[in-house]
C-alpha positions as a printed NumPy array, in Angstrom:
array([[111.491, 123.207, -34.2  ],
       [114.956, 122.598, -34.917],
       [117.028, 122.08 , -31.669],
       [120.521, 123.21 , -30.671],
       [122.191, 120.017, -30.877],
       [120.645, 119.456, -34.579],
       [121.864, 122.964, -34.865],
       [124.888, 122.783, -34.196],
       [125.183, 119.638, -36.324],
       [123.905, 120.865, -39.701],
       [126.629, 124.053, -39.388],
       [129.64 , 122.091, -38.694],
       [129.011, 120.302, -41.775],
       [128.399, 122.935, -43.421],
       [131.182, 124.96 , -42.168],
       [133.121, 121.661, -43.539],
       [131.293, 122.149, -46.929],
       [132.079, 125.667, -46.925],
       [136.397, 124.683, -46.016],
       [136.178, 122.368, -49.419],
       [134.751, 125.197, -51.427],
       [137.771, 127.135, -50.68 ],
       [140.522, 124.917, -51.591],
       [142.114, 125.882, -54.989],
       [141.643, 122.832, -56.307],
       [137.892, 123.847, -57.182],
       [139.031, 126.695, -59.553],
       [141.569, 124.171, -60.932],
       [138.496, 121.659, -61.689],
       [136.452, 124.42 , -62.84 ],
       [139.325, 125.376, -65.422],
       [139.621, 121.687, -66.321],
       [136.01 , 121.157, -66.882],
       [135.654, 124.863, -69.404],
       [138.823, 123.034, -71.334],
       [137.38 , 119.76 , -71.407],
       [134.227, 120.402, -72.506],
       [135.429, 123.63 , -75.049],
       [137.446, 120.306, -76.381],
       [140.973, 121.383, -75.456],
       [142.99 , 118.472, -74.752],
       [143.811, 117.434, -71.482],
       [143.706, 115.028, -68.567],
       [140.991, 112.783, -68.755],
       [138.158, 114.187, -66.326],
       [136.371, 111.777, -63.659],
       [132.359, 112.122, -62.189],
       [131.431, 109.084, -59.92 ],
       [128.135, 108.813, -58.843],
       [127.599, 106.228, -56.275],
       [124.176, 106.434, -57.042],
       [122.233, 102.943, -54.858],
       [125.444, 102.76 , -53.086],
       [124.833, 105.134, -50.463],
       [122.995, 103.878, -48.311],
       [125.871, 101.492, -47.669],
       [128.624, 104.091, -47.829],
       [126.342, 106.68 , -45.683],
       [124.173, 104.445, -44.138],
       [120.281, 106.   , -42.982],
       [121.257, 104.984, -39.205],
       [124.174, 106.96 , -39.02 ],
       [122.916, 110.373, -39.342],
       [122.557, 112.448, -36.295],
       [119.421, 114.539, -36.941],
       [116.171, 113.027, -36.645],
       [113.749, 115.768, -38.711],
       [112.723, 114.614, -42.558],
       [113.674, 117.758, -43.804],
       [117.551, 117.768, -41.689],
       [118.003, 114.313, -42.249],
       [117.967, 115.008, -46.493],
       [120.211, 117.76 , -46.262],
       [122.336, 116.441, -43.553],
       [123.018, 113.314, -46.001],
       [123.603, 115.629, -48.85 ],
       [126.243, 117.595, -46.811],
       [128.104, 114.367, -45.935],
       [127.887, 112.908, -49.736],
       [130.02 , 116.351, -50.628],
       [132.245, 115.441, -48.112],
       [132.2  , 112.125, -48.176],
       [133.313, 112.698, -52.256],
       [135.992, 115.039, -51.678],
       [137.642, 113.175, -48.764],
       [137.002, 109.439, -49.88 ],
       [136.125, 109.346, -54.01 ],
       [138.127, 112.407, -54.543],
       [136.955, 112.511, -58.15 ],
       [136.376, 115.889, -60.214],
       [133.321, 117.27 , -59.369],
       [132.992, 120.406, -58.407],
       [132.137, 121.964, -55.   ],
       [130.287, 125.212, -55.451],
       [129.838, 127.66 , -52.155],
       [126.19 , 127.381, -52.026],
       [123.178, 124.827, -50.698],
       [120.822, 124.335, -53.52 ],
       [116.955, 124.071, -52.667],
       [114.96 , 122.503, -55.612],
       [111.162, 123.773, -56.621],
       [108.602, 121.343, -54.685],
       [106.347, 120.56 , -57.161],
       [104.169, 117.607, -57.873],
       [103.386, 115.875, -61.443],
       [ 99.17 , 115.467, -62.948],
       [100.366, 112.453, -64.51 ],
       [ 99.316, 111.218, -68.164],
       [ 95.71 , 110.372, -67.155],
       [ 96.364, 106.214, -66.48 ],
       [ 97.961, 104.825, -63.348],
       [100.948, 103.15 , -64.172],
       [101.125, 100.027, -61.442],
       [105.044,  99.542, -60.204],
       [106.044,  96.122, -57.582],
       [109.326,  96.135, -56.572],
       [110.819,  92.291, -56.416],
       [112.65 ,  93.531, -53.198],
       [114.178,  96.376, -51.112],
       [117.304,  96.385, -53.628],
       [115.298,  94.807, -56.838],
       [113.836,  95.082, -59.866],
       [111.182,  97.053, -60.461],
       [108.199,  95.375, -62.891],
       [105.317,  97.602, -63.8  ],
       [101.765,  96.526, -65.484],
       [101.4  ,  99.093, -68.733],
       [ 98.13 , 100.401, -68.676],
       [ 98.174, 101.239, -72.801],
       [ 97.247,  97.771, -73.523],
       [ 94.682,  98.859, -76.816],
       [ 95.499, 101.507, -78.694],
       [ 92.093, 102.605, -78.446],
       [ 93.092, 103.781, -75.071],
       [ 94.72 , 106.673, -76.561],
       [ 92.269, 108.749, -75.975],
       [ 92.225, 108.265, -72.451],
       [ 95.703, 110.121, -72.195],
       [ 95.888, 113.757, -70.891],
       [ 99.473, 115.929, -71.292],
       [101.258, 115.233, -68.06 ],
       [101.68 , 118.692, -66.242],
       [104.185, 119.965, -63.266],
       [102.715, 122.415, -60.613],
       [105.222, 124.483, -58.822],
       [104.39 , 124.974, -55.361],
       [106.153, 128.448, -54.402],
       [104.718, 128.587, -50.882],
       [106.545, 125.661, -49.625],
       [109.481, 125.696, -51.472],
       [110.353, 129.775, -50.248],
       [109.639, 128.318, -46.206],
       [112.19 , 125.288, -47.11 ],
       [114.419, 128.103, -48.236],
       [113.771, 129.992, -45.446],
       [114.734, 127.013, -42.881],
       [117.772, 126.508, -44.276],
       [118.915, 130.27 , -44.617],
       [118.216, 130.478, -41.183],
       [120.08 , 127.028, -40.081],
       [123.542, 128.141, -42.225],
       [123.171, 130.558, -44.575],
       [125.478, 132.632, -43.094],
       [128.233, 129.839, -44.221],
       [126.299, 128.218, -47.15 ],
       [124.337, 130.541, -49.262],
       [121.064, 129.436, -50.276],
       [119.517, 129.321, -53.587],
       [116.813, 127.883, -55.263],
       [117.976, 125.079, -58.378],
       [115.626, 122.963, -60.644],
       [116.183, 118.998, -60.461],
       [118.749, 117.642, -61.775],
       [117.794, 115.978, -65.057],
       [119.619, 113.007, -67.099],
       [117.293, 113.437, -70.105],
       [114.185, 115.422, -70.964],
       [113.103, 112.812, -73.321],
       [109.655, 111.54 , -73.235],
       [110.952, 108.014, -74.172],
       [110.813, 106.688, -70.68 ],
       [106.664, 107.464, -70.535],
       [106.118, 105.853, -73.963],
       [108.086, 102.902, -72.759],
       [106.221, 103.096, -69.035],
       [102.704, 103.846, -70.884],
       [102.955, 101.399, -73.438],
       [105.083,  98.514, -72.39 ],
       [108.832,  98.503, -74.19 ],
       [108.084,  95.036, -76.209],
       [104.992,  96.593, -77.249],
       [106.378,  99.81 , -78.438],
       [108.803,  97.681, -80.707],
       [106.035,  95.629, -82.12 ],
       [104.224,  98.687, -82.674],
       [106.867, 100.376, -84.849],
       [106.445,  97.351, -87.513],
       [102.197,  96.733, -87.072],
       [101.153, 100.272, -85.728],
       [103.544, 103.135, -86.902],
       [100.9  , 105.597, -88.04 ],
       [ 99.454, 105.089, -83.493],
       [103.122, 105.145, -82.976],
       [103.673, 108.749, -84.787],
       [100.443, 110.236, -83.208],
       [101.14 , 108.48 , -79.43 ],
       [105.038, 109.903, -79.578],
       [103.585, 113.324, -81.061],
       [101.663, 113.722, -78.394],
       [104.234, 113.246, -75.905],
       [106.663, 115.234, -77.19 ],
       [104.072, 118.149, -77.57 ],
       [102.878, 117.922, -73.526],
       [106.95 , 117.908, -72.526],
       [107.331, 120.644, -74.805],
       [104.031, 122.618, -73.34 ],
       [105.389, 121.859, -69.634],
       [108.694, 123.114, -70.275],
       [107.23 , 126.205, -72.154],
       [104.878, 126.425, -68.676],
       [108.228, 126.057, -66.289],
       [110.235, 128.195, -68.002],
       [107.416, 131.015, -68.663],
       [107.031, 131.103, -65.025],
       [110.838, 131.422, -64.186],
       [110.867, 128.292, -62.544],
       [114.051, 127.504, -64.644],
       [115.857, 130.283, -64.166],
       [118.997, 130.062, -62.734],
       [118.246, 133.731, -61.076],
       [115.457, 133.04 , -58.347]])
C-alpha cells in the first residue's frame, strides 16, 4: 500500500520529469540525433552514462520512499533529472515511464559460480565447461515472460502518475545480443583462445549452438510480441 507521503513524492518528480520533457531543447536533440546518425555533419553529440557511479552521485540512503518497487523508480526519476540539471549531456527525455517485461532466464544447463573480490570489485567466476565432453550437458538458454506481473507493475505505476507520465511497457535495454559473453562465461576466456588453435572443429559446434538458442529465444520473444514497441 503506497502511502500519501510516498505519493506525493513519486508525482513531484514526476511532474519534474514531465517539465524537462517539455523544454524545446528535446526536439532540438531529437533533430540532432536523426542528423547525426543519417550522417549529416554536425556538432559532435554527447551520452554519459555514469553507470557504478550512482550510487555515489544518488546515493541508496537518500531516497525518500521506502517500498522495493518506489525506491527503483524513484532513483530512475532522479537519474533523468539528475542528467538534465547536473551532466546536461544529449540524451533525450521522452514523456513517458517505461516498465520492462519481468521475465526470468532457464540458463544453459551448468551453474556458472561468480565471487565478487568486494562490494566495488572484481568479479572472478569458476567455468563449469572444463572438458569438452561436457558439451552435451548444455541446454539452449530460454527467457520466460511473465505477463501477470509485469501488467500489475504497470498498473501501480499508472495509478501513482500516469496522469503526468504515461506508462508503457519497453524491453531491456541491450548493449549487444551477442552470445560471446556465455561462451566466454561457459568456457573460460583463456580457454576459448586455446581452443581456437587445439579444438576449432568443438569451437564451431559449441559457438553454433549458441548462436542457434539466441536466435530461437529471440524468434520466441519476438513471436510473442514481447518486442514490440506497441504493447
Amino acid at each position: 500500500m503506497i502511502n500519501a507521503e510516498e505519493k506525493k513524492i513519486m508525482r513531484n518528480l514526476a511532474k519534474k520529469v514531465q517539465e524537462i520533457t517539455r523544454l524545446p531543447e528535446q526536439e532540438q536533440k531529437r533533430k540532432a540525433w536523426m542528423n547525426h546518425n543519417a550522417l549529416v555533419k554536425g556538432i559532435p553529440m554527447i551520452l554519459c552514462f555514469p553507470e557504478g557511479a550512482w550510487r555515489e552521485l544518488l546515493p541508496p540512503g537518500t531516497l525518500k520512499t521506502s517500498d522495493p518497487i518506489l525506491q527503483e523508480w524513484e532513483q530512475r526519476l532522479r537519474m533523468i533529472i539528475y542528467t538534465h540539471e547536473i551532466i546536461k549531456d544529449d540524451q533525450v527525455v521522452d514523456p513517458f515511464f517505461n516498465i520492462g517485461w519481468i521475465h526470468k532466464q532457464t540458463g544453459w544447463g551448468m551453474e556458472i559460480s561468480q565471487h565478487r573480490t568486494s562490494d566495488l570489485g572484481s568479479v572472478r567466476w569458476d567455468p563449469p565447461l572444463k572438458a569438452t565432453a561436457d558439451f552435451k550437458k548444455l541446454r539452449p538458454n530460454r527467457i520466460e515472460v511473465d505477463e501477470a506481473e509485469t501488467r500489475k507493475l504497470v498498473e501501480i505505476a499508472t495509478n501513482l502518475f500516469g496522469d503526468i507520465l504515461p506508462v508503457r511497457i519497453r524491453g531491456m535495454f541491450w548493449w549487444s545480443l551477442s552470445f560471446t559473453y556465455a561462451a566466454v562465461m561457459l568456457r573460460g576466456l583463456d580457454q576459448l583462445m586455446m581452443d581456437m588453435y587445439d579444438n576449432p572443429d568443438w569451437l564451431r559446434d559449441f559457438v553454433t549452438f549458441l548462436r542457434d538458442a539466441t536466435v530461437g529465444w529471440l524468434n520466441s520473444l519476438e513471436s510473442g510480441g514481447y518486442l514490440s514497441l506497441n504493447n
